[in-house]
Amino acid sequence: MARILAAMSGGVDSAVAAARAVEAGHDVVGVHLALSAKPGTLRTGSRGCCTIEDAHDARRAADLLGIPFYVWDFAERFTEDVIEDFVAEYAAGRTPNPCMRCNERIKFEALLEKALGLGFDAVCTGHYARLAVDDDGRVELRRAVDADKDQSYVLASLTGDQLRHAMFPVGDTPKSEIRAEAERRGLTVAKKPDSHDICFIPDGDTRRFLDSRIGSTDGALVDDETGEVLGTHGGVHGFTVGQRKGLGLRTPASDGRARYVLSVEPVSRTVRVGAAERLEVREIITDAPVWPGGRPEGGPAECVVQIRAHGGTASAVVDQEGDALRLRLNEGVRGVAPGQVAVLYRPDADSGDLVLGAARISSTR
């Protein structure tokens, strides 16, 4: 029996994860993380999280399971490590992933550190991912059984030590079965909608959120091929590579086709736009890779690369160059932005794709 701290968001996945940990015979304590300084402002239907409603839902689930329950205030840490980082990245012309940052800095750094300090053996969450142990005793992170719900991407920046103190009890089960199990257990969150998009922007208007924190700094929209200034904008933070809508351009390109954001240059405040085919990249450079199962040895290696949490994959050859990685894609990929995270997988038809590593994208070619 292990002492388990179950992170309970107030949703169905974390409630069932906690229930399974209890059923496995562990000594389980539930905890809800208060991530907003103004709880009650961060949920609109299926958008957002961290409201008083969510805390109450988590408490009801804990009461049903017969486990102790606490609310821990992580609002200040969340603001510093996730929200302020998100704003700073956009201001610098990069495209961050706040869910990955939250898992890395909040749930498996701040929370895990506190849990271990209090004598817990592991943190249990409702993430859709799986853990396994290889022949050398190293913990492996693998994709979930339910490919549509797989969250291994947003967990890929965790270290091997953090994974050794993690539990993902729902990763081996399709989401539909998790909801059915919640119903059987009498959990009131069985039909609660999943949260979508960025939790601290419940209305989904990222541009307005960033405008309120960064302000307006005019710049030029430039045709990348001709150098022609097509218009102006109110700040580079309103754009990301691959974006088509919201450019404010009144006339299409000379060939009548839509234009897309090709690059964002914060120093000159220039946003370059062009045809869709100019988005295609064949090489990705990353910095500071994290290897959950340990840094691989040897030269170039084949892998599968995923750029977005719910995006497609592409085969590639990865080569280490000091502390950086060079990914040579076997086919072109569009809409790759600096600041995004490239997660590398090793395909395994029998056991589910294995996460090799993750690294932030610094440039593309």
CSV table of C-alpha atoms in Angstrom, one decimal:
chain,number,residue,atom,x,y,z
A,1,MET,CA,0.0,0.0,0.0
A,2,ALA,CA,1.3,3.5,-0.9
A,3,ARG,CA,0.3,6.9,0.3
A,4,ILE,CA,-1.3,8.7,-2.7
A,5,LEU,CA,-2.2,12.3,-3.1
A,6,ALA,CA,-5.0,12.5,-5.7
A,7,ALA,CA,-5.2,15.8,-7.5
A,8,MET,CA,-9.0,16.3,-8.0
A,9,SER,CA,-10.0,19.0,-10.4
A,10,GLY,CA,-13.7,18.5,-10.0
A,11,GLY,CA,-14.0,16.6,-13.3
A,12,VAL,CA,-14.9,13.0,-14.0
A,13,ASP,CA,-11.5,11.8,-15.0
A,14,SER,CA,-9.7,12.8,-11.7
A,15,ALA,CA,-12.6,11.5,-9.7
A,16,VAL,CA,-12.5,8.1,-11.3
A,17,ALA,CA,-8.7,8.1,-11.0
A,18,ALA,CA,-9.0,8.7,-7.3
A,19,ALA,CA,-11.6,6.0,-7.0
A,20,ARG,CA,-9.4,3.5,-8.7
A,21,ALA,CA,-6.5,4.4,-6.4
A,22,VAL,CA,-8.7,3.7,-3.4
A,23,GLU,CA,-10.0,0.5,-4.9
A,24,ALA,CA,-6.4,-0.7,-5.4
A,25,GLY,CA,-5.9,-0.5,-1.6
A,26,HIS,CA,-3.8,2.7,-1.4
A,27,ASP,CA,-4.0,5.3,1.4
A,28,VAL,CA,-5.5,8.2,-0.6
A,29,VAL,CA,-6.0,11.8,0.2
A,30,GLY,CA,-7.8,14.2,-2.2
A,31,VAL,CA,-6.6,17.7,-2.9
A,32,HIS,CA,-8.1,20.4,-5.1
A,33,LEU,CA,-5.7,23.1,-6.4
A,34,ALA,CA,-7.1,26.6,-6.2
A,35,LEU,CA,-5.4,28.2,-9.2
A,36,SER,CA,-7.4,31.4,-9.4
A,37,ALA,CA,-7.2,34.4,-7.1
A,38,LYS,CA,-10.9,35.0,-8.0
A,39,PRO,CA,-12.5,31.6,-8.0
A,40,GLY,CA,-15.9,31.7,-9.7
A,41,THR,CA,-14.5,33.7,-12.7
A,42,LEU,CA,-12.8,30.9,-14.6
A,43,ARG,CA,-15.6,28.6,-15.9
A,44,THR,CA,-18.1,29.2,-18.7
A,45,GLY,CA,-19.9,25.9,-19.5
A,46,SER,CA,-17.2,23.6,-20.8
A,47,ARG,CA,-14.6,26.3,-20.8
A,48,GLY,CA,-12.3,27.1,-17.9
A,49,CYS,CA,-11.8,25.5,-14.5
A,50,CYS,CA,-10.9,26.2,-10.9
A,51,THR,CA,-14.2,27.7,-9.8
A,52,ILE,CA,-15.9,27.2,-6.5
A,53,GLU,CA,-18.3,24.8,-8.3
A,54,ASP,CA,-15.3,22.7,-9.3
A,55,ALA,CA,-14.0,22.6,-5.7
A,56,HIS,CA,-17.4,21.5,-4.5
A,57,ASP,CA,-17.6,18.8,-7.1
A,58,ALA,CA,-14.2,17.5,-6.1
A,59,ARG,CA,-15.2,17.5,-2.4
A,60,ARG,CA,-18.4,15.6,-3.1
A,61,ALA,CA,-16.4,13.0,-5.0
A,62,ALA,CA,-14.0,12.7,-2.1
A,63,ASP,CA,-16.8,12.4,0.4
A,64,LEU,CA,-18.4,9.6,-1.6
A,65,LEU,CA,-15.0,7.8,-1.7
A,66,GLY,CA,-14.5,8.3,2.0
A,67,ILE,CA,-11.1,9.9,1.7
A,68,PRO,CA,-9.8,13.1,3.4
A,69,PHE,CA,-10.0,16.2,1.2
A,70,TYR,CA,-8.2,19.5,1.2
A,71,VAL,CA,-8.0,22.7,-1.0
A,72,TRP,CA,-4.5,24.0,-1.5
A,73,ASP,CA,-3.9,27.6,-2.7
A,74,PHE,CA,-1.6,27.5,-5.7
A,75,ALA,CA,-3.0,30.7,-7.3
A,76,GLU,CA,0.2,32.8,-6.9
A,77,ARG,CA,2.4,30.1,-8.3
A,78,PHE,CA,0.0,29.4,-11.2
A,79,THR,CA,0.0,33.1,-12.0
A,80,GLU,CA,3.8,33.4,-12.0
A,81,ASP,CA,4.7,30.1,-13.7
A,82,VAL,CA,1.8,29.7,-16.2
A,83,ILE,CA,-0.2,32.9,-16.9
A,84,GLU,CA,2.8,35.3,-16.8
A,85,ASP,CA,4.9,32.9,-18.8
A,86,PHE,CA,2.1,32.6,-21.4
A,87,VAL,CA,1.9,36.4,-21.7
A,88,ALA,CA,5.7,36.8,-22.0
A,89,GLU,CA,6.0,34.1,-24.6
A,90,TYR,CA,3.4,35.8,-26.9
A,91,ALA,CA,5.0,39.2,-26.4
A,92,ALA,CA,8.2,37.6,-27.6
A,93,GLY,CA,6.6,36.3,-30.7
A,94,ARG,CA,6.4,32.7,-29.6
A,95,THR,CA,3.4,30.3,-29.2
A,96,PRO,CA,3.4,28.6,-25.8
A,97,ASN,CA,1.5,25.6,-24.5
A,98,PRO,CA,0.1,26.6,-21.0
A,99,CYS,CA,-1.3,23.1,-20.3
A,100,MET,CA,2.2,21.6,-20.7
A,101,ARG,CA,3.7,24.4,-18.5
A,102,CYS,CA,1.0,23.7,-15.8
A,103,ASN,CA,1.8,20.0,-15.7
A,104,GLU,CA,5.5,20.7,-15.6
A,105,ARG,CA,5.6,23.6,-13.0
A,106,ILE,CA,2.4,23.1,-11.0
A,107,LYS,CA,1.2,19.5,-10.8
A,108,PHE,CA,4.6,17.8,-11.1
A,109,GLU,CA,6.9,20.3,-9.6
A,110,ALA,CA,5.2,22.4,-6.9
A,111,LEU,CA,2.5,19.9,-6.0
A,112,LEU,CA,4.7,16.8,-6.2
A,113,GLU,CA,7.4,18.5,-4.2
A,114,LYS,CA,4.9,19.3,-1.5
A,115,ALA,CA,3.4,15.8,-1.6
A,116,LEU,CA,6.8,14.2,-1.2
A,117,GLY,CA,7.6,16.5,1.6
A,118,LEU,CA,4.5,15.4,3.4
A,119,GLY,CA,5.4,11.8,3.1
A,120,PHE,CA,3.3,10.8,0.1
A,121,ASP,CA,4.7,8.3,-2.4
A,122,ALA,CA,3.0,9.6,-5.6
A,123,VAL,CA,0.6,12.1,-7.1
A,124,CYS,CA,-2.4,10.6,-8.9
A,125,THR,CA,-4.2,12.5,-11.7
A,126,GLY,CA,-6.9,11.9,-14.3
A,127,HIS,CA,-4.5,12.4,-17.3
A,128,TYR,CA,-5.0,10.0,-20.2
A,129,ALA,CA,-1.6,8.5,-20.5
A,130,ARG,CA,0.1,5.3,-19.4
A,131,LEU,CA,3.2,4.4,-17.5
A,132,ALA,CA,5.3,1.3,-17.8
A,133,VAL,CA,8.7,0.1,-16.6
A,134,ASP,CA,11.4,-1.1,-19.0
A,135,ASP,CA,13.9,-3.9,-18.5
A,136,ASP,CA,16.4,-1.5,-16.9
A,137,GLY,CA,13.8,-0.3,-14.3
A,138,ARG,CA,13.2,3.0,-16.0
A,139,VAL,CA,9.7,4.4,-16.1
A,140,GLU,CA,8.3,4.9,-19.6
A,141,LEU,CA,5.5,7.3,-20.6
A,142,ARG,CA,3.2,5.9,-23.3
A,143,ARG,CA,0.1,7.1,-25.2
A,144,ALA,CA,-3.3,6.3,-23.7
A,145,VAL,CA,-5.5,3.6,-25.0
A,146,ASP,CA,-8.1,6.3,-26.1
A,147,ALA,CA,-6.2,8.0,-28.9
A,148,ASP,CA,-8.8,10.9,-29.1
A,149,LYS,CA,-8.1,11.7,-25.4
A,150,ASP,CA,-4.4,10.9,-25.2
A,151,GLN,CA,-2.5,13.5,-23.1
A,152,SER,CA,1.0,12.1,-23.3
A,153,TYR,CA,2.0,15.2,-25.3
A,154,VAL,CA,1.3,17.6,-22.5
A,155,LEU,CA,3.1,15.3,-20.0
A,156,ALA,CA,6.2,14.8,-22.2
A,157,SER,CA,8.3,17.5,-20.5
A,158,LEU,CA,8.2,15.6,-17.2
A,159,THR,CA,11.5,14.0,-15.9
A,160,GLY,CA,12.0,10.4,-15.2
A,161,ASP,CA,12.1,11.1,-11.5
A,162,GLN,CA,8.7,12.9,-11.7
A,163,LEU,CA,7.2,10.0,-13.6
A,164,ARG,CA,8.4,7.6,-10.9
A,165,HIS,CA,6.1,9.5,-8.5
A,166,ALA,CA,3.1,9.7,-10.8
A,167,MET,CA,0.0,7.6,-11.3
A,168,PHE,CA,-2.4,7.8,-14.3
A,169,PRO,CA,-5.1,5.3,-13.5
A,170,VAL,CA,-7.5,6.1,-16.4
A,171,GLY,CA,-5.0,5.9,-19.2
A,172,ASP,CA,-5.8,2.3,-20.0
A,173,THR,CA,-9.5,3.0,-20.5
A,174,PRO,CA,-11.6,4.8,-23.2
A,175,LYS,CA,-13.3,8.0,-22.0
A,176,SER,CA,-16.8,6.5,-22.7
A,177,GLU,CA,-16.1,3.7,-20.2
A,178,ILE,CA,-14.8,6.2,-17.7
A,179,ARG,CA,-18.1,8.1,-17.7
A,180,ALA,CA,-20.0,4.8,-17.4
A,181,GLU,CA,-17.8,3.8,-14.5
A,182,ALA,CA,-18.5,7.2,-12.8
A,183,GLU,CA,-22.2,6.5,-13.2
A,184,ARG,CA,-21.9,3.1,-11.6
A,185,ARG,CA,-19.9,4.5,-8.7
A,186,GLY,CA,-22.5,7.2,-8.1
A,187,LEU,CA,-20.2,10.1,-8.9
A,188,THR,CA,-22.2,13.2,-9.6
A,189,VAL,CA,-19.6,14.4,-12.2
A,190,ALA,CA,-20.3,11.5,-14.5
A,191,LYS,CA,-21.9,13.8,-17.1
A,192,LYS,CA,-20.0,17.0,-16.4
A,193,PRO,CA,-18.6,18.5,-19.6
A,194,ASP,CA,-14.9,18.3,-20.3
A,195,SER,CA,-12.9,21.5,-20.0
A,196,HIS,CA,-11.7,22.9,-23.3
A,197,ASP,CA,-9.1,25.5,-24.5
A,198,ILE,CA,-7.1,27.6,-22.1
A,199,CYS,CA,-8.5,27.3,-18.5
A,200,PHE,CA,-7.6,30.9,-17.5
A,201,ILE,CA,-9.3,32.4,-20.6
A,202,PRO,CA,-12.9,31.0,-20.2
A,203,ASP,CA,-14.4,33.1,-23.0
A,204,GLY,CA,-11.9,31.8,-25.5
A,205,ASP,CA,-10.8,35.3,-26.6
A,206,THR,CA,-7.0,35.0,-26.4
A,207,ARG,CA,-6.4,38.2,-28.3
A,208,ARG,CA,-8.5,40.3,-25.9
A,209,PHE,CA,-6.8,38.6,-22.9
A,210,LEU,CA,-3.3,39.4,-24.2
A,211,ASP,CA,-4.4,43.0,-25.2
A,212,SER,CA,-5.4,43.6,-21.6
A,213,ARG,CA,-2.0,42.6,-20.3
A,214,ILE,CA,0.4,43.7,-23.1
A,215,GLY,CA,-1.4,46.7,-24.6
A,216,SER,CA,-1.3,47.9,-28.2
A,217,THR,CA,2.0,48.3,-30.1
A,218,ASP,CA,1.4,49.0,-33.8
A,219,GLY,CA,3.4,47.2,-36.4
A,220,ALA,CA,3.3,46.3,-40.1
A,221,LEU,CA,1.7,43.3,-41.9
A,222,VAL,CA,4.1,42.6,-44.8
A,223,ASP,CA,3.9,40.3,-47.8
A,224,ASP,CA,6.8,37.9,-47.3
A,225,GLU,CA,7.4,37.4,-51.0
A,226,THR,CA,7.2,41.0,-52.3
A,227,GLY,CA,7.9,43.0,-49.2
A,228,GLU,CA,4.8,45.1,-49.7
A,229,VAL,CA,3.2,46.6,-46.6
A,230,LEU,CA,-0.3,45.3,-46.6
A,231,GLY,CA,-1.6,46.9,-43.5
A,232,THR,CA,-1.0,47.5,-39.8
A,233,HIS,CA,-1.7,45.6,-36.6
A,234,GLY,CA,-2.0,46.4,-32.9
A,235,GLY,CA,0.6,44.0,-31.6
A,236,VAL,CA,2.6,40.9,-32.6
A,237,HIS,CA,1.0,39.0,-29.6
A,238,GLY,CA,-2.2,38.7,-31.6
A,239,PHE,CA,-0.6,36.4,-34.2
A,240,THR,CA,0.8,32.9,-34.5
A,241,VAL,CA,2.4,31.1,-37.4
A,242,GLY,CA,-0.3,29.4,-39.5
A,243,GLN,CA,-3.0,31.8,-38.6
A,244,ARG,CA,-5.4,32.7,-41.4
A,245,LYS,CA,-8.4,34.5,-39.7
A,246,GLY,CA,-8.2,37.9,-38.0
A,247,LEU,CA,-5.4,39.4,-40.1
A,248,GLY,CA,-7.5,42.5,-40.9
A,249,LEU,CA,-6.5,42.4,-44.6
A,250,ARG,CA,-9.2,43.7,-46.9
A,251,THR,CA,-7.8,42.4,-50.1
A,252,PRO,CA,-6.7,38.8,-51.0
A,253,ALA,CA,-3.4,37.9,-52.5
A,254,SER,CA,-2.9,38.6,-56.3
A,255,ASP,CA,-3.9,35.0,-57.0
A,256,GLY,CA,-7.1,35.4,-55.0
A,257,ARG,CA,-6.0,32.9,-52.3
A,258,ALA,CA,-6.0,33.5,-48.6
A,259,ARG,CA,-2.8,34.7,-46.8
A,260,TYR,CA,-1.4,33.0,-43.7
A,261,VAL,CA,1.0,34.2,-41.0
A,262,LEU,CA,4.5,33.0,-41.9
A,263,SER,CA,6.5,34.6,-39.1
A,264,VAL,CA,6.3,37.0,-36.2
A,265,GLU,CA,9.1,39.4,-35.5
A,266,PRO,CA,8.7,41.1,-32.1
A,267,VAL,CA,11.7,43.5,-32.3
A,268,SER,CA,10.6,45.1,-35.6
A,269,ARG,CA,7.0,44.4,-34.8
A,270,THR,CA,6.6,42.9,-38.2
A,271,VAL,CA,4.1,40.1,-39.1
A,272,ARG,CA,4.9,38.4,-42.4
A,273,VAL,CA,2.2,36.8,-44.4
A,274,GLY,CA,2.0,34.7,-47.5
A,275,ALA,CA,0.6,31.7,-49.3
A,276,ALA,CA,-0.2,28.5,-47.5
A,277,GLU,CA,2.6,26.5,-49.2
A,278,ARG,CA,5.2,28.9,-47.8
A,279,LEU,CA,4.2,27.6,-44.3
A,280,GLU,CA,5.8,24.3,-45.1
A,281,VAL,CA,8.9,23.4,-43.1
A,282,ARG,CA,11.2,20.4,-43.4
A,283,GLU,CA,13.6,21.0,-40.5
A,284,ILE,CA,13.0,22.0,-36.9
A,285,ILE,CA,15.6,23.2,-34.4
A,286,THR,CA,14.8,22.9,-30.7
A,287,ASP,CA,16.5,23.7,-27.5
A,288,ALA,CA,16.9,22.1,-24.0
A,289,PRO,CA,15.4,18.7,-24.6
A,290,VAL,CA,13.9,16.7,-21.8
A,291,TRP,CA,14.3,12.9,-21.9
A,292,PRO,CA,11.7,11.2,-19.6
A,293,GLY,CA,13.3,7.8,-19.9
A,294,GLY,CA,16.9,9.0,-20.1
A,295,ARG,CA,18.9,10.6,-22.9
A,296,PRO,CA,19.4,8.2,-25.8
A,297,GLU,CA,22.9,7.3,-27.0
A,298,GLY,CA,24.2,7.2,-30.5
A,299,GLY,CA,23.8,9.3,-33.7
A,300,PRO,CA,20.7,10.2,-35.7
A,301,ALA,CA,17.6,8.2,-34.9
A,302,GLU,CA,14.2,7.8,-36.5
A,303,CYS,CA,11.2,8.9,-34.6
A,304,VAL,CA,7.7,10.3,-34.9
A,305,VAL,CA,7.1,14.0,-34.1
A,306,GLN,CA,4.0,15.7,-32.7
A,307,ILE,CA,3.8,19.5,-32.6
A,308,ARG,CA,0.4,20.1,-31.0
A,309,ALA,CA,-1.5,18.4,-28.2
A,310,HIS,CA,-4.2,17.3,-30.6
A,311,GLY,CA,-2.4,17.5,-33.9
A,312,GLY,CA,-1.1,15.0,-36.3
A,313,THR,CA,2.3,13.4,-36.4
A,314,ALA,CA,5.2,13.2,-38.9
A,315,SER,CA,8.1,10.9,-39.3
A,316,ALA,CA,11.5,12.4,-38.8
A,317,VAL,CA,15.2,11.8,-38.2
A,318,VAL,CA,16.5,13.4,-35.0
A,319,ASP,CA,20.1,14.4,-34.4
A,320,GLN,CA,21.5,15.8,-31.2
A,321,GLU,CA,23.8,18.9,-31.5
A,322,GLY,CA,25.0,19.8,-28.1
A,323,ASP,CA,22.0,20.8,-26.0
A,324,ALA,CA,19.8,21.2,-29.1
A,325,LEU,CA,18.0,18.9,-31.5
A,326,ARG,CA,17.7,19.0,-35.2
A,327,LEU,CA,14.6,17.3,-36.6
A,328,ARG,CA,14.7,16.5,-40.3
A,329,LEU,CA,11.1,15.8,-41.4
A,330,ASN,CA,10.4,13.1,-44.0
A,331,GLU,CA,7.5,15.2,-45.2
A,332,GLY,CA,6.7,18.9,-45.0
A,333,VAL,CA,4.6,20.1,-42.0
A,334,ARG,CA,2.7,23.4,-42.0
A,335,GLY,CA,2.1,25.9,-39.2
A,336,VAL,CA,5.1,25.1,-36.9
A,337,ALA,CA,5.7,28.1,-34.6
A,338,PRO,CA,8.7,28.9,-32.3
A,339,GLY,CA,7.6,28.3,-28.7
A,340,GLN,CA,5.6,25.2,-29.5
A,341,VAL,CA,6.9,21.9,-28.2
A,342,ALA,CA,8.1,19.0,-30.4
A,343,VAL,CA,7.4,15.7,-28.7
A,344,LEU,CA,9.2,12.7,-30.0
A,345,TYR,CA,7.7,9.2,-30.0
A,346,ARG,CA,8.9,5.7,-30.9
A,347,PRO,CA,6.0,3.8,-32.6
A,348,ASP,CA,5.1,0.5,-30.9
A,349,ALA,CA,2.1,-1.3,-32.3
A,350,ASP,CA,1.9,-3.7,-29.4
A,351,SER,CA,2.3,-1.4,-26.3
A,352,GLY,CA,1.3,2.1,-27.5
A,353,ASP,CA,3.7,4.8,-28.7
A,354,LEU,CA,6.5,5.5,-26.3
A,355,VAL,CA,7.5,9.1,-25.5
A,356,LEU,CA,11.2,9.6,-26.1
A,357,GLY,CA,11.6,13.2,-25.3
A,358,ALA,CA,10.3,16.8,-25.7
A,359,ALA,CA,11.9,20.1,-26.6
A,360,ARG,CA,10.8,23.7,-27.3
A,361,ILE,CA,11.0,24.8,-30.9
A,362,SER,CA,13.4,27.7,-31.5
A,363,SER,CA,13.4,27.9,-35.3
A,364,THR,CA,12.3,26.2,-38.5
A,365,ARG,CA,13.5,25.9,-42.0
